[in-house]
XYZ file of C-alpha atoms in Angstrom:
507
model
C 0.000 0.000 0.000
C 1.288 3.459 -0.938
C 0.340 6.618 0.936
C 0.043 9.992 -0.841
C 0.861 12.286 2.054
C 0.153 15.550 0.353
C -3.470 14.689 -0.459
C -3.916 12.349 2.509
C -4.960 9.487 0.251
C -4.591 5.861 1.300
C -4.396 3.401 -1.573
C -5.488 -0.238 -1.923
C -7.030 -0.423 1.532
C -9.016 -3.514 2.525
C -12.242 -2.667 4.327
C -12.162 -5.087 7.266
C -15.354 -4.793 9.271
C -18.498 -2.818 10.028
C -18.230 -0.161 12.754
C -21.525 1.676 13.439
C -23.823 4.335 12.028
C -23.255 3.052 8.488
C -19.469 3.331 8.574
C -16.927 0.548 8.127
C -13.363 0.305 9.385
C -9.928 -0.445 8.031
C -6.570 -0.475 9.796
C -3.633 1.307 8.241
C -0.251 1.427 10.009
C -1.908 0.895 13.376
C -4.498 3.615 12.803
C -8.220 2.824 12.643
C -9.886 4.465 9.639
C -13.676 4.923 9.536
C -15.027 4.880 5.972
C -18.474 5.632 4.589
C -20.138 4.200 1.457
C -18.237 0.897 1.566
C -18.853 -2.648 2.830
C -16.459 -5.157 4.406
C -14.369 -6.809 1.714
C -14.124 -3.801 -0.623
C -10.611 -2.708 -1.633
C -10.510 1.049 -2.096
C -8.467 4.208 -2.234
C -9.524 6.500 0.602
C -9.340 10.253 0.902
C -9.161 11.282 4.546
C -11.491 14.027 5.698
C -10.184 13.917 9.279
C -6.966 12.467 10.684
C -6.010 12.118 14.359
C -3.178 10.262 16.060
C -4.994 6.942 16.456
C -7.950 7.225 14.084
C -9.148 8.881 10.914
C -12.282 9.332 8.799
C -12.555 9.193 5.040
C -14.515 8.230 1.964
C -13.698 6.141 -1.098
C -12.191 7.793 -4.150
C -11.661 4.611 -6.123
C -12.749 0.959 -5.922
C -10.194 -1.650 -6.979
C -12.456 -4.591 -6.197
C -15.872 -5.104 -4.682
C -16.745 -7.305 -1.741
C -18.477 -10.611 -2.339
C -21.014 -9.440 0.217
C -22.410 -6.825 -2.160
C -25.726 -7.282 -3.915
C -27.545 -5.269 -6.561
C -29.735 -2.452 -5.146
C -33.380 -2.762 -6.185
C -34.164 0.976 -6.230
C -33.187 3.145 -9.173
C -32.566 6.047 -6.783
C -30.182 4.213 -4.453
C -27.044 6.243 -3.818
C -28.724 9.452 -4.951
C -31.588 10.068 -2.528
C -29.825 7.898 0.034
C -32.957 6.913 1.934
C -31.847 3.278 2.090
C -28.127 3.316 2.821
C -27.686 -0.480 2.846
C -29.440 -1.764 -0.261
C -26.068 -2.962 -1.532
C -25.967 -5.510 1.338
C -28.108 -8.690 1.424
C -30.663 -8.421 4.209
C -29.154 -11.292 6.195
C -25.872 -9.353 6.272
C -27.637 -6.170 7.343
C -29.131 -7.816 10.432
C -25.824 -9.566 11.148
C -24.015 -6.231 11.316
C -26.849 -4.619 13.265
C -26.584 -7.277 15.962
C -22.827 -6.705 15.992
C -23.429 -2.983 16.440
C -25.676 -3.615 19.459
C -23.178 -5.966 21.094
C -20.225 -3.658 20.432
C -22.034 -0.659 21.928
C -23.234 -2.469 25.029
C -19.780 -3.913 25.723
C -17.608 -0.956 24.712
C -19.736 1.856 26.156
C -21.758 0.049 28.820
C -18.892 -2.041 30.182
C -21.394 -4.269 31.994
C -22.035 -7.987 32.238
C -24.349 -9.145 29.462
C -26.338 -12.273 28.684
C -26.001 -13.888 25.261
C -27.474 -11.620 22.597
C -29.730 -13.498 20.142
C -30.035 -12.736 16.412
C -31.958 -9.629 15.386
C -35.699 -9.995 14.957
C -35.639 -9.123 11.277
C -38.512 -7.812 9.206
C -40.513 -10.239 7.110
C -41.257 -7.375 4.726
C -38.194 -5.360 3.765
C -40.046 -3.196 1.230
C -43.255 -1.180 1.597
C -42.840 -1.263 5.381
C -43.387 2.384 6.342
C -46.833 3.683 7.281
C -45.571 7.286 7.263
C -43.694 9.157 4.563
C -43.105 12.778 3.605
C -42.244 14.084 0.160
C -40.904 17.562 -0.556
C -41.559 19.821 -3.541
C -38.667 22.053 -4.531
C -38.107 24.657 -7.210
C -34.619 23.200 -7.634
C -34.002 19.658 -8.744
C -30.845 17.760 -7.805
C -29.330 16.061 -10.856
C -26.378 13.797 -9.979
C -23.279 13.735 -12.124
C -23.192 10.543 -14.199
C -21.439 7.724 -12.338
C -18.404 6.093 -13.951
C -19.255 2.993 -15.938
C -17.601 0.637 -13.438
C -18.844 2.222 -10.212
C -20.913 0.264 -7.667
C -24.546 -0.027 -8.773
C -26.605 3.074 -8.175
C -30.206 2.120 -8.727
C -29.515 -1.204 -10.433
C -26.801 -2.520 -12.696
C -24.426 -5.440 -12.420
C -21.479 -5.526 -10.068
C -18.198 -5.331 -11.911
C -15.088 -3.626 -10.761
C -11.483 -2.840 -11.215
C -9.738 0.452 -10.717
C -13.065 2.245 -10.505
C -13.221 5.978 -9.748
C -16.317 6.752 -7.742
C -17.084 10.009 -6.006
C -15.915 13.505 -5.286
C -15.669 14.986 -1.819
C -19.003 14.570 -0.020
C -21.262 17.508 0.629
C -22.194 18.632 4.120
C -25.047 16.687 5.674
C -28.499 18.233 5.866
C -31.909 17.093 7.026
C -33.732 14.357 5.140
C -37.411 14.871 4.574
C -38.789 11.406 5.333
C -39.787 12.223 8.910
C -38.426 13.092 12.318
C -38.542 9.460 13.457
C -37.446 7.782 10.293
C -33.765 7.244 11.013
C -33.159 8.033 7.354
C -30.468 10.277 5.830
C -29.855 11.537 2.323
C -26.657 10.829 0.408
C -25.193 12.395 -2.747
C -23.307 10.868 -5.645
C -20.709 13.578 -5.715
C -21.989 16.988 -6.672
C -25.023 17.697 -8.777
C -26.717 20.234 -10.998
C -29.762 22.401 -10.479
C -32.518 21.534 -12.936
C -36.311 21.887 -13.073
C -38.485 21.604 -9.974
C -38.785 18.219 -8.315
C -40.890 16.174 -5.920
C -39.155 13.627 -3.736
C -36.449 13.724 -1.057
C -33.746 16.253 -0.205
C -30.265 15.632 -1.556
C -27.622 15.406 1.149
C -26.146 18.764 2.036
C -28.555 20.618 -0.237
C -31.474 21.868 1.813
C -33.002 23.626 -1.186
C -32.628 20.863 -3.800
C -34.666 17.688 -4.123
C -34.095 14.389 -5.884
C -36.968 13.615 -8.257
C -38.378 10.236 -7.223
C -39.881 7.979 -9.862
C -40.735 5.118 -7.509
C -40.190 4.814 -3.767
C -40.118 1.312 -2.286
C -40.547 2.339 1.339
C -44.323 2.677 1.433
C -47.058 0.695 -0.255
C -49.323 2.216 -2.883
C -50.942 4.611 -3.352
C -47.836 6.503 -2.148
C -46.301 6.916 -5.597
C -49.702 7.506 -7.224
C -50.435 10.367 -4.806
C -47.064 12.053 -5.303
C -47.295 11.740 -9.089
C -50.884 12.976 -9.238
C -49.945 16.112 -7.312
C -46.713 16.679 -9.243
C -48.181 16.194 -12.708
C -51.180 18.431 -12.004
C -48.964 21.148 -10.552
C -46.655 21.107 -13.573
C -49.503 21.027 -16.077
C -51.143 24.030 -14.425
C -47.929 25.969 -13.739
C -48.200 25.793 -9.957
C -44.910 26.968 -8.495
C -42.737 24.625 -6.407
C -41.353 25.960 -3.140
C -37.979 27.719 -3.157
C -36.245 27.255 0.205
C -33.943 30.229 -0.295
C -36.539 32.717 -1.547
C -39.318 31.271 0.648
C -41.804 31.417 -2.187
C -43.878 28.837 -4.016
C -47.208 27.021 -3.771
C -46.341 23.308 -3.648
C -44.349 22.579 -0.475
C -44.780 19.090 1.081
C -47.134 16.146 1.230
C -47.334 13.820 4.246
C -48.846 10.355 3.955
C -50.091 7.743 6.435
C -51.005 4.434 4.820
C -52.207 1.975 7.443
C -52.554 -1.804 7.536
C -56.272 -1.191 8.133
C -56.515 0.180 4.587
C -57.041 3.770 5.699
C -55.030 6.459 3.904
C -54.440 9.986 5.228
C -52.924 12.709 3.046
C -51.893 16.166 4.271
C -50.912 18.511 1.438
C -48.781 21.405 2.677
C -48.895 24.608 0.638
C -46.700 27.669 0.847
C -49.434 30.067 -0.295
C -53.058 30.528 0.737
C -54.686 30.483 -2.695
C -58.176 28.960 -2.459
C -58.766 28.598 -6.188
C -55.483 26.771 -6.775
C -55.977 24.667 -3.670
C -59.501 23.564 -4.560
C -58.514 22.549 -8.106
C -55.501 20.610 -6.864
C -57.325 18.696 -4.116
C -60.324 17.959 -6.337
C -57.982 16.462 -8.928
C -56.188 14.384 -6.274
C -59.420 12.847 -4.976
C -60.453 11.895 -8.495
C -57.032 10.545 -9.442
C -56.597 8.515 -6.209
C -60.048 7.466 -4.936
C -58.541 5.325 -2.151
C -57.770 8.348 0.048
C -59.941 8.079 3.172
C -58.876 11.356 4.816
C -57.572 14.411 2.977
C -56.264 17.492 4.741
C -54.317 20.579 3.781
C -52.038 22.865 5.771
C -50.965 26.387 4.854
C -47.353 26.948 5.872
C -45.959 30.398 5.120
C -43.183 30.103 7.710
C -39.503 29.799 6.858
C -39.299 26.282 8.290
C -41.154 23.035 7.612
C -42.355 22.287 11.158
C -46.120 21.847 11.389
C -46.649 21.475 15.140
C -47.885 25.070 15.501
C -50.125 24.991 12.408
C -53.709 23.794 12.003
C -54.432 21.211 9.305
C -57.843 21.602 7.665
C -59.901 18.488 6.910
C -61.255 18.402 3.360
C -62.816 14.950 3.426
C -62.942 12.038 5.848
C -62.541 11.893 9.632
C -59.371 13.987 9.837
C -57.456 10.989 11.178
C -56.825 7.309 10.479
C -57.019 4.176 12.597
C -54.049 1.800 12.767
C -53.999 -1.502 14.637
C -51.383 -3.324 16.694
C -52.728 -6.815 17.361
C -56.353 -6.116 18.318
C -55.634 -2.633 19.729
C -56.724 0.407 17.728
C -54.868 3.699 17.622
C -56.131 7.012 16.342
C -53.467 8.837 14.332
C -53.999 12.466 13.404
C -51.768 14.603 11.153
C -49.611 15.601 14.140
C -49.576 12.306 16.050
C -46.468 10.253 16.730
C -46.761 6.561 15.919
C -44.214 3.880 15.086
C -43.600 4.033 11.336
C -43.275 0.260 10.809
C -46.548 -1.235 12.043
C -45.717 -4.919 11.720
C -42.313 -4.603 13.367
C -43.824 -2.384 16.063
C -46.000 -5.358 17.024
C -42.883 -7.501 17.394
C -41.014 -4.772 19.305
C -43.876 -4.277 21.736
C -44.363 -8.028 22.102
C -40.764 -8.330 23.263
C -41.300 -5.480 25.725
C -44.453 -7.167 27.036
C -42.662 -10.510 27.445
C -39.755 -8.839 29.243
C -42.184 -7.138 31.658
C -43.184 -10.591 32.986
C -46.676 -9.400 33.902
C -49.106 -11.561 35.854
C -52.053 -9.166 36.098
C -51.116 -7.755 39.508
C -48.469 -5.189 38.526
C -48.443 -1.414 38.347
C -46.581 -0.470 35.162
C -44.984 2.946 34.682
C -44.678 3.802 30.979
C -42.066 6.583 30.746
C -41.773 8.643 27.563
C -45.168 7.100 26.842
C -45.954 9.287 23.817
C -49.473 8.460 22.608
C -49.669 5.519 24.996
C -49.030 2.744 22.498
C -46.719 0.561 24.640
C -48.751 0.967 27.822
C -51.980 0.127 26.034
C -50.310 -2.812 24.267
C -49.302 -4.419 27.601
C -52.455 -3.358 29.469
C -54.298 -6.692 29.370
C -51.603 -8.229 31.586
C -51.285 -5.350 34.073
C -53.282 -4.150 37.062
C -52.592 -0.470 36.348
C -50.817 1.596 33.672
C -49.298 4.970 34.549
C -47.982 6.887 31.534
C -45.835 10.018 31.778
C -44.823 12.206 28.832
C -43.560 15.787 28.427
C -45.702 16.611 25.382
C -49.257 17.520 26.390
C -50.732 16.832 22.933
C -49.330 13.299 23.019
C -50.944 12.723 26.428
C -54.286 13.871 25.001
C -53.864 11.271 22.231
C -52.918 8.622 24.811
C -56.082 9.242 26.812
C -58.185 9.047 23.661
C -56.478 5.811 22.582
C -57.113 4.287 26.009
C -60.814 5.121 25.700
C -60.883 3.758 22.147
C -59.631 0.407 23.450
C -61.710 0.420 26.657
C -58.547 0.446 28.761
C -59.973 1.974 31.918
C -57.078 1.115 34.216
C -54.607 3.431 32.419
C -53.859 6.997 33.444
C -51.641 9.429 31.569
C -49.893 12.515 32.893
C -48.167 15.387 31.090
C -44.946 16.630 32.612
C -41.334 15.902 33.454
C -40.990 12.457 35.035
C -38.484 13.831 37.539
C -41.046 16.321 38.815
C -44.204 14.230 38.362
C -42.968 11.096 40.152
C -42.610 12.404 43.697
C -43.683 10.918 47.031
C -47.193 12.347 46.758
C -47.582 10.817 43.289
C -46.427 7.408 44.551
C -48.844 7.656 47.477
C -51.714 8.335 45.083
C -50.858 5.848 42.340
C -48.488 3.335 43.894
C -44.835 2.680 43.182
C -44.021 0.803 39.971
C -43.564 -2.952 39.847
C -42.364 -2.594 36.258
C -40.905 0.438 34.479
C -40.988 0.583 30.697
C -38.908 3.398 29.260
C -38.694 4.311 25.577
C -36.635 7.534 25.328
C -35.625 9.434 22.158
C -32.247 8.867 20.494
C -30.465 11.022 23.071
C -31.392 8.492 25.757
C -32.464 9.289 29.307
C -31.368 12.354 31.243
C -29.038 11.395 34.086
C -31.506 12.924 36.562
C -34.171 10.543 35.291
C -31.790 7.616 35.685
C -31.276 8.647 39.301
C -35.042 8.920 39.776
C -35.506 5.400 38.365
C -32.861 4.112 40.754
C -34.853 5.666 43.608
C -38.075 3.951 42.469
C -36.608 0.465 43.039
C -38.922 -1.258 40.547
C -38.137 -5.005 40.393
C -38.083 -4.979 36.561
C -37.111 -2.332 34.009
C -37.731 -2.754 30.287
C -35.611 -0.319 28.273
C -36.675 0.141 24.635
C -34.113 2.095 22.636
C -33.648 3.405 19.107
C -29.976 4.153 19.830
C -27.897 1.343 21.401
C -25.033 3.771 22.097
C -27.025 6.025 24.445
C -28.803 2.969 25.821
C -25.410 1.499 26.746
C -24.473 4.719 28.548
C -27.701 4.585 30.584
C -27.295 0.883 31.358
C -23.903 1.620 32.857
C -25.555 4.082 35.255
C -28.351 1.657 36.091
C -25.768 -1.050 36.791
C -25.487 0.399 40.295
C -28.671 -1.468 41.248
C -29.723 -3.483 38.194
C -28.414 -6.407 36.208
C -29.110 -6.837 32.484
C -30.888 -10.177 32.113
C -32.152 -10.177 28.523
C -31.338 -8.352 25.271
C -33.237 -8.444 21.966
C -32.433 -6.282 18.907
C -35.364 -5.601 16.555
C -34.992 -4.235 13.016
C -37.567 -1.513 12.367
C -35.854 0.018 9.319
C -34.553 -2.493 6.740
C -31.855 -1.207 4.364
C -30.751 1.453 6.858
C -28.104 1.177 9.582
C -30.595 1.920 12.375
C -31.557 -0.713 14.944
C -33.923 -0.847 17.940
C -32.926 -2.748 21.061
C -34.942 -4.018 24.024
C -33.230 -4.771 27.340
C -34.650 -6.345 30.487
C -33.062 -5.354 33.800
C -33.775 -6.844 37.196
C -33.058 -5.429 40.617
C -29.969 -6.997 42.111
């Protein structure tokens, strides 16, 4: 191997293993190098973007040979929109590396005794698995530079390689418009050109440019039919697409919920309040896609895409949809949080319920309860459910969902767990026999960990979407608790994200 010191380029480097967060590792002269956009077994030239004494980060400039682990991506947009970072890996390899990621994090960060970690509970359906998706309309279309003829497949094409130049220096990361809970990120193919307006997903690093999507495999139909109906009508009638820099334009976003119950909710977000345009557009959409059960629109003239402080208007239907987990029903409005993979959510919650070891006599505290989905899911086996959540609107949804399912022994409270769960609260509602906690990616605040340690619940079930922060919290809980079971669950096939459920028991 020859090193070009001036350009900090490492040549003919064997990618050895998967690290985490979609990056792989190689070892060069005793230094660990983290590399994106590669898989174990690739031999590449690497340009370093960061170099420290013991480690470095980089990206591939050239592929000399491809790993035998690679497979052909099924989506024509793979490597451009970047929504599915791992389509070039067979699914069995994806879950293998995800389990490895969980084990590495728990051992390296947690530094605690662990039971054997079983294989990941993989998804039976690795396409069409999302119930929620968001598409963006942009006045500027991202057009990738043509890939070299021998580059790894981008949206199909056979694997063939030798001495293959691939990409330029990556652009700075920006948000990806799937959703706040998607775990998805966009990814460029080195640069790009601004073309006509587009409907689809943001290109990485380009907040104002969107990749035109022909077909998305993440959500079942009519997802593509809805996006195309809106896009084609807008273009035919010269409706402007939103310009993120100028903050002008009519077509802005469309948010979809397509449920296993068959109900379909569409919220069309517009950047201008033009009734005539709006009525023509929505009338056309209902005719073009008759399967829509609830249609809403939202006028957003702000400089950001957040909708929490705006009021969607119902055009037709109930204004919400019903999704089911087992025989439980959940009402999902345009602003509600709900797990985006319904079928895997059932498996995730089933693991949590099993780990709770309920007999019908327990008081269960559901922390970060959101809209109450986990608490309601385990309610048949519990004496009482106490849910606590910071977001008042989510608590309102939780109470409504409890009523919808005739769960009368559940109570939900809005507020900070640290402040809510005091001695007076315990006297009124009882101390927990089981704590189920499902925090955001940042994990639990250390003050909450201390509060949980004070509660002395015999069993804790920790559901996490980020094994790294989970491992940090488990180390703190190790003062009183022992990890007794671990089960990774894959909620997002073809991405590097993994959920993990841990059972802890009081020592």
